[in-house]
């Protein structure tokens, strides 16, 4: 049973087709690379998966924590279905601390009500303390625990990317969507990040889809690759298959 | 987690709170604080409640409202009706004020909070004006002449403990996961949503809590000044409240308190030349926007006060204690 | 029927004034994405300038109209340079608060100097009127002047925007400021032009209102300013024909509401329309929908 099944998915913005007729499946535990030239529709695909846009046509079926389809999903409910994501242009809460950012990731795990928070009932402290401990654990995985009290906006770029992943993990997803996690990192940082991604995949038992431009990296980490071009899924397969696929070569190198 | 630490801090703050109350009450009884100073203390108190509650909506949750005075007006009228026409005790008036303002907050919030930024500001302004115009035209509440002979129940005790309650409740709300969700919405609505924050719910919630306390401020106002009319709660009053919030710092409760104190004193001094007061307000607003967009206190807040932060780093999960 | 015709004429006059002010809102919004709250107050200043010129210098209607437009356009440029330029990079909320501060400054600064009382605008157009249909429909010359001047100014505005270099620069900057800059458009100067033209139109509206309603006071700009803003939103803020359409639409609605018994609620109706438009068609009746990019 695939965790994600996309059938006949199309999305257009005012007559311009960003995605047309995408069909694909993702199995549990895979690391999938999503590649394609700029404007191929990769981020739009993520936005559809996370309910930010609703598709013009077609359907997405999730089979994670809860079953669901793109028809009944609102962006804030997507976490409840076991899907969490990062953003291409880093969307951290810049004026909140590193720790608070991760705590927002735990949002759905808090249980105390308004009354308990206003009256500071013991349950409030218990719940906050548990979350605090878990958040600090998560931060230590990303070597960010000593920066817990700094504003997220003050972190260097690479650490902001890591914090965004930590925040996404806090939501305890089963499917993690990473939108260009290594963008703007130097080769050494990228290498470290990729090792980390492989490690968290096993540690948290994740399925991961990642959008990335660095080919060597995608080929190295991903077991399977989807290639988008002009909103069409032009190829899918193992890194070897993709490297030798004439359609992919044409899409990247151009020419007839 | 060191529970003793909270206890000690709480006892210290409790001590200060009680001390301040008794000190002012004593001085008032002894005549050191005369009725003019008391009048200004009451105004400061009302302004603190208004500013802190607007700060929750605009400063913390990032929803720009230009209609806060409308909720104050609804509260003022509710309490005036309860205490004058229905001859209920003040506590009933305050409760009615809080409930009716909160209900209005939900009704106005649900449709308008779908709008963003400038558009939301204009829509809330529009709602504020509609409330005022309805008040002007309803004979039951006296139309343009307003309501008279409202019993004066508001005194130092009521004001003081209402201010404390407002500040504590809003502070505790902010320093919980509910409050963090609100701040996250201000910071980045799309990311907050992707992390599972129901943004509509929290925007309406913050708006409603803000409206509720503005309603209470209205009740305190109506039952102090004997007399209310719709024009006392127009667009200008909303701007007045906004100036306090911006002056003190958006997203800083302490800033709102300081702002309410400072600006209330300034306007008391400029009472005789109201035009000049508004010109001064305009210049303050402008200078703050250009030179200190985060307000006088900026990101500095209650939780950063030494008083509330004994011994080393604060554990963020329970920050603000 | 005759009653209706009479109201249409009144609505047209009121609508023209709203349209003139709305144009300034829409132009400024189009170019720097700022709701220029002070715009209504520039119109107030325009009325006072007209008042001063006609009472102290005893000039006629047209000279005072021109002088008021010139003074207002200078004022608009000064406001832009002093107040809005320093906060151009700030958040939308900061910009809006700054605009409110400028608005308060003009209102109460003016009140400080000329005092709060209402003044009577001299009747510079005479009391002649056209009587149609055996005198049952009365068209004041004032109405004709207002509509005619509005039309002339709008034609002039269209010419400036469509045909002149400055107008083309304005259109370019409002579409894409950075690209315009790269193509050699002087953005600062273009923004100043926009404020100058928008404020001149507000100044003209100020004099017209002075003539039409015959009374002026320092806070007279608030309500028509808001109404004109509503007009701009109705038409689609940033869309120039939208402002004209919105102004006339709102003027008509208000006149009709007042004429048929709802005069106490006419402002509430305007705001209700605003909220409805914002909720149902936030880009206005003539605007285009744009989705936020994630």
PDB file of N, CA, C and O in Angstrom, chain A residues 17-72:
ATOM      1  N   UNK A  17      -0.752  26.359 -17.121  1.00  0.00           N
ATOM      2  CA  UNK A  17      -0.688  25.053 -16.473  1.00  0.00           C
ATOM      3  C   UNK A  17       0.641  24.894 -15.767  1.00  0.00           C
ATOM      4  O   UNK A  17       1.700  24.861 -16.401  1.00  0.00           O
ATOM      5  N   UNK A  18       0.600  24.807 -14.437  1.00  0.00           N
ATOM      6  CA  UNK A  18       1.834  24.605 -13.688  1.00  0.00           C
ATOM      7  C   UNK A  18       2.152  23.125 -13.592  1.00  0.00           C
ATOM      8  O   UNK A  18       3.308  22.720 -13.579  1.00  0.00           O
ATOM      9  N   UNK A  19       1.105  22.306 -13.518  1.00  0.00           N
ATOM     10  CA  UNK A  19       1.294  20.860 -13.470  1.00  0.00           C
ATOM     11  C   UNK A  19       0.220  20.239 -14.331  1.00  0.00           C
ATOM     12  O   UNK A  19      -0.930  20.671 -14.296  1.00  0.00           O
ATOM     13  N   UNK A  20       0.577  19.237 -15.125  1.00  0.00           N
ATOM     14  CA  UNK A  20      -0.509  18.592 -15.842  1.00  0.00           C
ATOM     15  C   UNK A  20      -0.406  17.078 -15.766  1.00  0.00           C
ATOM     16  O   UNK A  20       0.639  16.476 -16.005  1.00  0.00           O
ATOM     17  N   UNK A  21      -1.501  16.516 -15.326  1.00  0.00           N
ATOM     18  CA  UNK A  21      -1.701  15.082 -15.350  1.00  0.00           C
ATOM     19  C   UNK A  21      -0.568  14.281 -14.713  1.00  0.00           C
ATOM     20  O   UNK A  21       0.025  13.407 -15.331  1.00  0.00           O
ATOM     21  N   UNK A  22      -0.283  14.593 -13.467  1.00  0.00           N
ATOM     22  CA  UNK A  22       0.776  13.866 -12.754  1.00  0.00           C
ATOM     23  C   UNK A  22       0.193  12.598 -12.138  1.00  0.00           C
ATOM     24  O   UNK A  22      -0.838  12.641 -11.471  1.00  0.00           O
ATOM     25  N   UNK A  23       0.858  11.476 -12.372  1.00  0.00           N
ATOM     26  CA  UNK A  23       0.484  10.217 -11.728  1.00  0.00           C
ATOM     27  C   UNK A  23       1.731   9.640 -11.082  1.00  0.00           C
ATOM     28  O   UNK A  23       2.737   9.436 -11.770  1.00  0.00           O
ATOM     29  N   UNK A  24       1.685   9.417  -9.764  1.00  0.00           N
ATOM     30  CA  UNK A  24       2.842   8.771  -9.142  1.00  0.00           C
ATOM     31  C   UNK A  24       2.454   8.156  -7.812  1.00  0.00           C
ATOM     32  O   UNK A  24       1.399   8.456  -7.244  1.00  0.00           O
ATOM     33  N   UNK A  25       3.335   7.280  -7.328  1.00  0.00           N
ATOM     34  CA  UNK A  25       3.113   6.633  -6.045  1.00  0.00           C
ATOM     35  C   UNK A  25       4.397   6.657  -5.249  1.00  0.00           C
ATOM     36  O   UNK A  25       5.492   6.594  -5.813  1.00  0.00           O
ATOM     37  N   UNK A  26       4.271   6.765  -3.943  1.00  0.00           N
ATOM     38  CA  UNK A  26       5.427   6.734  -3.061  1.00  0.00           C
ATOM     39  C   UNK A  26       5.193   5.654  -2.015  1.00  0.00           C
ATOM     40  O   UNK A  26       4.121   5.577  -1.422  1.00  0.00           O
ATOM     41  N   UNK A  27       6.212   4.799  -1.830  1.00  0.00           N
ATOM     42  CA  UNK A  27       6.087   3.721  -0.840  1.00  0.00           C
ATOM     43  C   UNK A  27       6.673   4.166   0.488  1.00  0.00           C
ATOM     44  O   UNK A  27       7.549   5.036   0.535  1.00  0.00           O
ATOM     45  N   UNK A  28       6.216   3.510   1.546  1.00  0.00           N
ATOM     46  CA  UNK A  28       6.728   3.827   2.877  1.00  0.00           C
ATOM     47  C   UNK A  28       8.229   3.589   2.955  1.00  0.00           C
ATOM     48  O   UNK A  28       8.739   2.611   2.426  1.00  0.00           O
ATOM     49  N   UNK A  29       8.934   4.547   3.588  1.00  0.00           N
ATOM     50  CA  UNK A  29      10.362   4.376   3.822  1.00  0.00           C
ATOM     51  C   UNK A  29      11.262   4.781   2.674  1.00  0.00           C
ATOM     52  O   UNK A  29      12.467   4.644   2.768  1.00  0.00           O
ATOM     53  N   UNK A  30      10.698   5.284   1.599  1.00  0.00           N
ATOM     54  CA  UNK A  30      11.538   5.705   0.470  1.00  0.00           C
ATOM     55  C   UNK A  30      12.147   7.081   0.722  1.00  0.00           C
ATOM     56  O   UNK A  30      11.570   7.899   1.430  1.00  0.00           O
ATOM     57  N   UNK A  31      13.302   7.337   0.106  1.00  0.00           N
ATOM     58  CA  UNK A  31      13.762   8.713  -0.046  1.00  0.00           C
ATOM     59  C   UNK A  31      13.669   9.017  -1.534  1.00  0.00           C
ATOM     60  O   UNK A  31      14.342   8.374  -2.355  1.00  0.00           O
ATOM     61  N   UNK A  32      12.825   9.949  -1.866  1.00  0.00           N
ATOM     62  CA  UNK A  32      12.573  10.252  -3.266  1.00  0.00           C
ATOM     63  C   UNK A  32      13.187  11.599  -3.607  1.00  0.00           C
ATOM     64  O   UNK A  32      13.048  12.555  -2.835  1.00  0.00           O
ATOM     65  N   UNK A  33      13.850  11.675  -4.728  1.00  0.00           N
ATOM     66  CA  UNK A  33      14.355  12.963  -5.204  1.00  0.00           C
ATOM     67  C   UNK A  33      13.390  13.518  -6.235  1.00  0.00           C
ATOM     68  O   UNK A  33      12.889  12.778  -7.083  1.00  0.00           O
ATOM     69  N   UNK A  34      13.112  14.805  -6.105  1.00  0.00           N
ATOM     70  CA  UNK A  34      12.236  15.445  -7.083  1.00  0.00           C
ATOM     71  C   UNK A  34      13.094  16.487  -7.784  1.00  0.00           C
ATOM     72  O   UNK A  34      13.558  17.435  -7.148  1.00  0.00           O
ATOM     73  N   UNK A  35      13.369  16.269  -9.066  1.00  0.00           N
ATOM     74  CA  UNK A  35      14.263  17.200  -9.751  1.00  0.00           C
ATOM     75  C   UNK A  35      13.584  17.735 -11.001  1.00  0.00           C
ATOM     76  O   UNK A  35      12.507  17.274 -11.394  1.00  0.00           O
ATOM     77  N   UNK A  36      14.226  18.716 -11.585  1.00  0.00           N
ATOM     78  CA  UNK A  36      13.681  19.332 -12.789  1.00  0.00           C
ATOM     79  C   UNK A  36      14.164  20.770 -12.858  1.00  0.00           C
ATOM     80  O   UNK A  36      14.529  21.354 -11.842  1.00  0.00           O
ATOM     81  N   UNK A  37      14.172  21.329 -14.063  1.00  0.00           N
ATOM     82  CA  UNK A  37      14.628  22.708 -14.222  1.00  0.00           C
ATOM     83  C   UNK A  37      13.745  23.678 -13.442  1.00  0.00           C
ATOM     84  O   UNK A  37      12.648  23.322 -13.010  1.00  0.00           O
ATOM     85  N   UNK A  38      14.231  24.925 -13.261  1.00  0.00           N
ATOM     86  CA  UNK A  38      13.425  25.939 -12.594  1.00  0.00           C
ATOM     87  C   UNK A  38      12.080  26.103 -13.300  1.00  0.00           C
ATOM     88  O   UNK A  38      12.001  26.065 -14.511  1.00  0.00           O
ATOM     89  N   UNK A  39      11.044  26.244 -12.503  1.00  0.00           N
ATOM     90  CA  UNK A  39       9.720  26.449 -13.089  1.00  0.00           C
ATOM     91  C   UNK A  39       9.066  25.179 -13.570  1.00  0.00           C
ATOM     92  O   UNK A  39       8.065  25.222 -14.272  1.00  0.00           O
ATOM     93  N   UNK A  40       9.632  24.025 -13.188  1.00  0.00           N
ATOM     94  CA  UNK A  40       9.064  22.761 -13.656  1.00  0.00           C
ATOM     95  C   UNK A  40       7.815  22.373 -12.889  1.00  0.00           C
ATOM     96  O   UNK A  40       7.098  21.466 -13.290  1.00  0.00           O
ATOM     97  N   UNK A  41       7.570  23.033 -11.741  1.00  0.00           N
ATOM     98  CA  UNK A  41       6.356  22.757 -10.981  1.00  0.00           C
ATOM     99  C   UNK A  41       6.607  21.962  -9.710  1.00  0.00           C
ATOM    100  O   UNK A  41       5.669  21.444  -9.114  1.00  0.00           O
ATOM    101  N   UNK A  42       7.893  21.891  -9.285  1.00  0.00           N
ATOM    102  CA  UNK A  42       8.217  21.072  -8.115  1.00  0.00           C
ATOM    103  C   UNK A  42       7.611  21.641  -6.839  1.00  0.00           C
ATOM    104  O   UNK A  42       6.963  20.917  -6.077  1.00  0.00           O
ATOM    105  N   UNK A  43       7.816  22.940  -6.639  1.00  0.00           N
ATOM    106  CA  UNK A  43       7.282  23.547  -5.410  1.00  0.00           C
ATOM    107  C   UNK A  43       5.760  23.587  -5.444  1.00  0.00           C
ATOM    108  O   UNK A  43       5.098  23.389  -4.418  1.00  0.00           O
ATOM    109  N   UNK A  44       5.203  23.808  -6.619  1.00  0.00           N
ATOM    110  CA  UNK A  44       3.741  23.764  -6.757  1.00  0.00           C
ATOM    111  C   UNK A  44       3.223  22.396  -6.325  1.00  0.00           C
ATOM    112  O   UNK A  44       2.203  22.286  -5.658  1.00  0.00           O
ATOM    113  N   UNK A  45       3.980  21.359  -6.688  1.00  0.00           N
ATOM    114  CA  UNK A  45       3.612  20.005  -6.299  1.00  0.00           C
ATOM    115  C   UNK A  45       3.572  19.878  -4.770  1.00  0.00           C
ATOM    116  O   UNK A  45       2.606  19.356  -4.210  1.00  0.00           O
ATOM    117  N   UNK A  46       4.603  20.415  -4.107  1.00  0.00           N
ATOM    118  CA  UNK A  46       4.616  20.409  -2.634  1.00  0.00           C
ATOM    119  C   UNK A  46       3.431  21.185  -2.080  1.00  0.00           C
ATOM    120  O   UNK A  46       2.800  20.784  -1.111  1.00  0.00           O
ATOM    121  N   UNK A  47       3.158  22.330  -2.691  1.00  0.00           N
ATOM    122  CA  UNK A  47       2.050  23.149  -2.195  1.00  0.00           C
ATOM    123  C   UNK A  47       0.712  22.432  -2.358  1.00  0.00           C
ATOM    124  O   UNK A  47      -0.191  22.622  -1.552  1.00  0.00           O
ATOM    125  N   UNK A  48       0.610  21.625  -3.360  1.00  0.00           N
ATOM    126  CA  UNK A  48      -0.605  20.829  -3.529  1.00  0.00           C
ATOM    127  C   UNK A  48      -0.669  19.725  -2.474  1.00  0.00           C
ATOM    128  O   UNK A  48      -1.707  19.482  -1.867  1.00  0.00           O
ATOM    129  N   UNK A  49       0.488  19.081  -2.246  1.00  0.00           N
ATOM    130  CA  UNK A  49       0.526  18.004  -1.255  1.00  0.00           C
ATOM    131  C   UNK A  49       0.154  18.515   0.129  1.00  0.00           C
ATOM    132  O   UNK A  49      -0.434  17.793   0.932  1.00  0.00           O
ATOM    133  N   UNK A  50       0.518  19.768   0.423  1.00  0.00           N
ATOM    134  CA  UNK A  50       0.282  20.289   1.771  1.00  0.00           C
ATOM    135  C   UNK A  50      -0.969  21.164   1.849  1.00  0.00           C
ATOM    136  O   UNK A  50      -1.180  21.859   2.831  1.00  0.00           O
ATOM    137  N   UNK A  51      -1.781  21.130   0.810  1.00  0.00           N
ATOM    138  CA  UNK A  51      -3.081  21.798   0.904  1.00  0.00           C
ATOM    139  C   UNK A  51      -3.058  23.304   0.752  1.00  0.00           C
ATOM    140  O   UNK A  51      -4.067  23.970   0.949  1.00  0.00           O
ATOM    141  N   UNK A  52      -1.890  23.885   0.439  1.00  0.00           N
ATOM    142  CA  UNK A  52      -1.845  25.341   0.275  1.00  0.00           C
ATOM    143  C   UNK A  52      -2.628  25.744  -0.974  1.00  0.00           C
ATOM    144  O   UNK A  52      -3.354  26.731  -0.977  1.00  0.00           O
ATOM    145  N   UNK A  53      -2.493  24.953  -2.016  1.00  0.00           N
ATOM    146  CA  UNK A  53      -3.378  25.103  -3.177  1.00  0.00           C
ATOM    147  C   UNK A  53      -4.276  23.876  -3.232  1.00  0.00           C
ATOM    148  O   UNK A  53      -3.890  22.805  -2.782  1.00  0.00           O
ATOM    149  N   UNK A  54      -5.470  24.069  -3.791  1.00  0.00           N
ATOM    150  CA  UNK A  54      -6.220  22.845  -4.078  1.00  0.00           C
ATOM    151  C   UNK A  54      -6.183  22.611  -5.582  1.00  0.00           C
ATOM    152  O   UNK A  54      -6.266  23.544  -6.375  1.00  0.00           O
ATOM    153  N   UNK A  55      -6.009  21.357  -5.970  1.00  0.00           N
ATOM    154  CA  UNK A  55      -5.736  21.047  -7.376  1.00  0.00           C
ATOM    155  C   UNK A  55      -6.906  21.403  -8.293  1.00  0.00           C
ATOM    156  O   UNK A  55      -8.067  21.341  -7.878  1.00  0.00           O
ATOM    157  N   UNK A  56      -6.589  21.822  -9.500  1.00  0.00           N
ATOM    158  CA  UNK A  56      -7.631  22.090 -10.483  1.00  0.00           C
ATOM    159  C   UNK A  56      -8.313  20.794 -10.892  1.00  0.00           C
ATOM    160  O   UNK A  56      -9.507  20.734 -11.098  1.00  0.00           O
ATOM    161  N   UNK A  57      -7.494  19.765 -11.027  1.00  0.00           N
ATOM    162  CA  UNK A  57      -8.038  18.457 -11.399  1.00  0.00           C
ATOM    163  C   UNK A  57      -7.233  17.385 -10.694  1.00  0.00           C
ATOM    164  O   UNK A  57      -6.103  17.604 -10.273  1.00  0.00           O
ATOM    165  N   UNK A  58      -7.801  16.200 -10.599  1.00  0.00           N
ATOM    166  CA  UNK A  58      -7.062  15.072 -10.069  1.00  0.00           C
ATOM    167  C   UNK A  58      -7.152  14.979  -8.565  1.00  0.00           C
ATOM    168  O   UNK A  58      -7.848  15.746  -7.912  1.00  0.00           O
ATOM    169  N   UNK A  59      -6.426  14.015  -8.017  1.00  0.00           N
ATOM    170  CA  UNK A  59      -6.577  13.722  -6.605  1.00  0.00           C
ATOM    171  C   UNK A  59      -5.271  13.259  -5.989  1.00  0.00           C
ATOM    172  O   UNK A  59      -4.423  12.666  -6.655  1.00  0.00           O
ATOM    173  N   UNK A  60      -5.108  13.600  -4.701  1.00  0.00           N
ATOM    174  CA  UNK A  60      -3.969  13.084  -3.944  1.00  0.00           C
ATOM    175  C   UNK A  60      -4.550  12.244  -2.816  1.00  0.00           C
ATOM    176  O   UNK A  60      -5.467  12.681  -2.138  1.00  0.00           O
ATOM    177  N   UNK A  61      -4.048  11.025  -2.648  1.00  0.00           N
ATOM    178  CA  UNK A  61      -4.508  10.194  -1.530  1.00  0.00           C
ATOM    179  C   UNK A  61      -3.362   9.996  -0.572  1.00  0.00           C
ATOM    180  O   UNK A  61      -2.256   9.634  -0.976  1.00  0.00           O
ATOM    181  N   UNK A  62      -3.626  10.225   0.704  1.00  0.00           N
ATOM    182  CA  UNK A  62      -2.616   9.982   1.723  1.00  0.00           C
ATOM    183  C   UNK A  62      -3.005   8.740   2.484  1.00  0.00           C
ATOM    184  O   UNK A  62      -4.167   8.489   2.746  1.00  0.00           O
ATOM    185  N   UNK A  63      -2.037   8.006   2.900  1.00  0.00           N
ATOM    186  CA  UNK A  63      -2.329   6.826   3.700  1.00  0.00           C
ATOM    187  C   UNK A  63      -1.301   6.750   4.799  1.00  0.00           C
ATOM    188  O   UNK A  63      -0.543   5.808   4.911  1.00  0.00           O
ATOM    189  N   UNK A  64      -1.282   7.814   5.616  1.00  0.00           N
ATOM    190  CA  UNK A  64      -0.256   7.885   6.651  1.00  0.00           C
ATOM    191  C   UNK A  64      -0.936   7.685   7.992  1.00  0.00           C
ATOM    192  O   UNK A  64      -1.560   6.669   8.218  1.00  0.00           O
ATOM    193  N   UNK A  65      -0.813   8.659   8.901  1.00  0.00           N
ATOM    194  CA  UNK A  65      -1.477   8.555  10.203  1.00  0.00           C
ATOM    195  C   UNK A  65      -2.979   8.393  10.027  1.00  0.00           C
ATOM    196  O   UNK A  65      -3.642   7.671  10.728  1.00  0.00           O
ATOM    197  N   UNK A  66      -3.507   9.198   9.114  1.00  0.00           N
ATOM    198  CA  UNK A  66      -4.928   9.110   8.797  1.00  0.00           C
ATOM    199  C   UNK A  66      -4.995   9.017   7.292  1.00  0.00           C
ATOM    200  O   UNK A  66      -4.110   9.479   6.596  1.00  0.00           O
ATOM    201  N   UNK A  67      -6.097   8.443   6.812  1.00  0.00           N
ATOM    202  CA  UNK A  67      -6.272   8.476   5.375  1.00  0.00           C
ATOM    203  C   UNK A  67      -6.904   9.797   4.993  1.00  0.00           C
ATOM    204  O   UNK A  67      -7.666  10.381   5.744  1.00  0.00           O
ATOM    205  N   UNK A  68      -6.586  10.260   3.807  1.00  0.00           N
ATOM    206  CA  UNK A  68      -7.207  11.501   3.381  1.00  0.00           C
ATOM    207  C   UNK A  68      -6.986  11.711   1.912  1.00  0.00           C
ATOM    208  O   UNK A  68      -6.188  11.021   1.282  1.00  0.00           O
ATOM    209  N   UNK A  69      -7.743  12.642   1.357  1.00  0.00           N
ATOM    210  CA  UNK A  69      -7.516  13.005  -0.032  1.00  0.00           C
ATOM    211  C   UNK A  69      -7.436  14.507  -0.124  1.00  0.00           C
ATOM    212  O   UNK A  69      -7.807  15.213   0.812  1.00  0.00           O
ATOM    213  N   UNK A  70      -6.940  14.962  -1.237  1.00  0.00           N
ATOM    214  CA  UNK A  70      -6.760  16.401  -1.422  1.00  0.00           C
ATOM    215  C   UNK A  70      -8.078  17.149  -1.331  1.00  0.00           C
ATOM    216  O   UNK A  70      -8.116  18.344  -1.167  1.00  0.00           O
ATOM    217  N   UNK A  71      -9.190  16.442  -1.422  1.00  0.00           N
ATOM    218  CA  UNK A  71     -10.478  17.130  -1.431  1.00  0.00           C
ATOM    219  C   UNK A  71     -10.833  17.720  -0.073  1.00  0.00           C
ATOM    220  O   UNK A  71     -11.440  18.763   0.029  1.00  0.00           O
ATOM    221  N   UNK A  72     -10.458  16.992   1.003  1.00  0.00           N
ATOM    222  CA  UNK A  72     -10.934  17.437   2.313  1.00  0.00           C
ATOM    223  C   UNK A  72      -9.817  17.971   3.190  1.00  0.00           C
ATOM    224  O   UNK A  72      -9.927  18.010   4.394  1.00  0.00           O
TER     225      UNK A  72
END
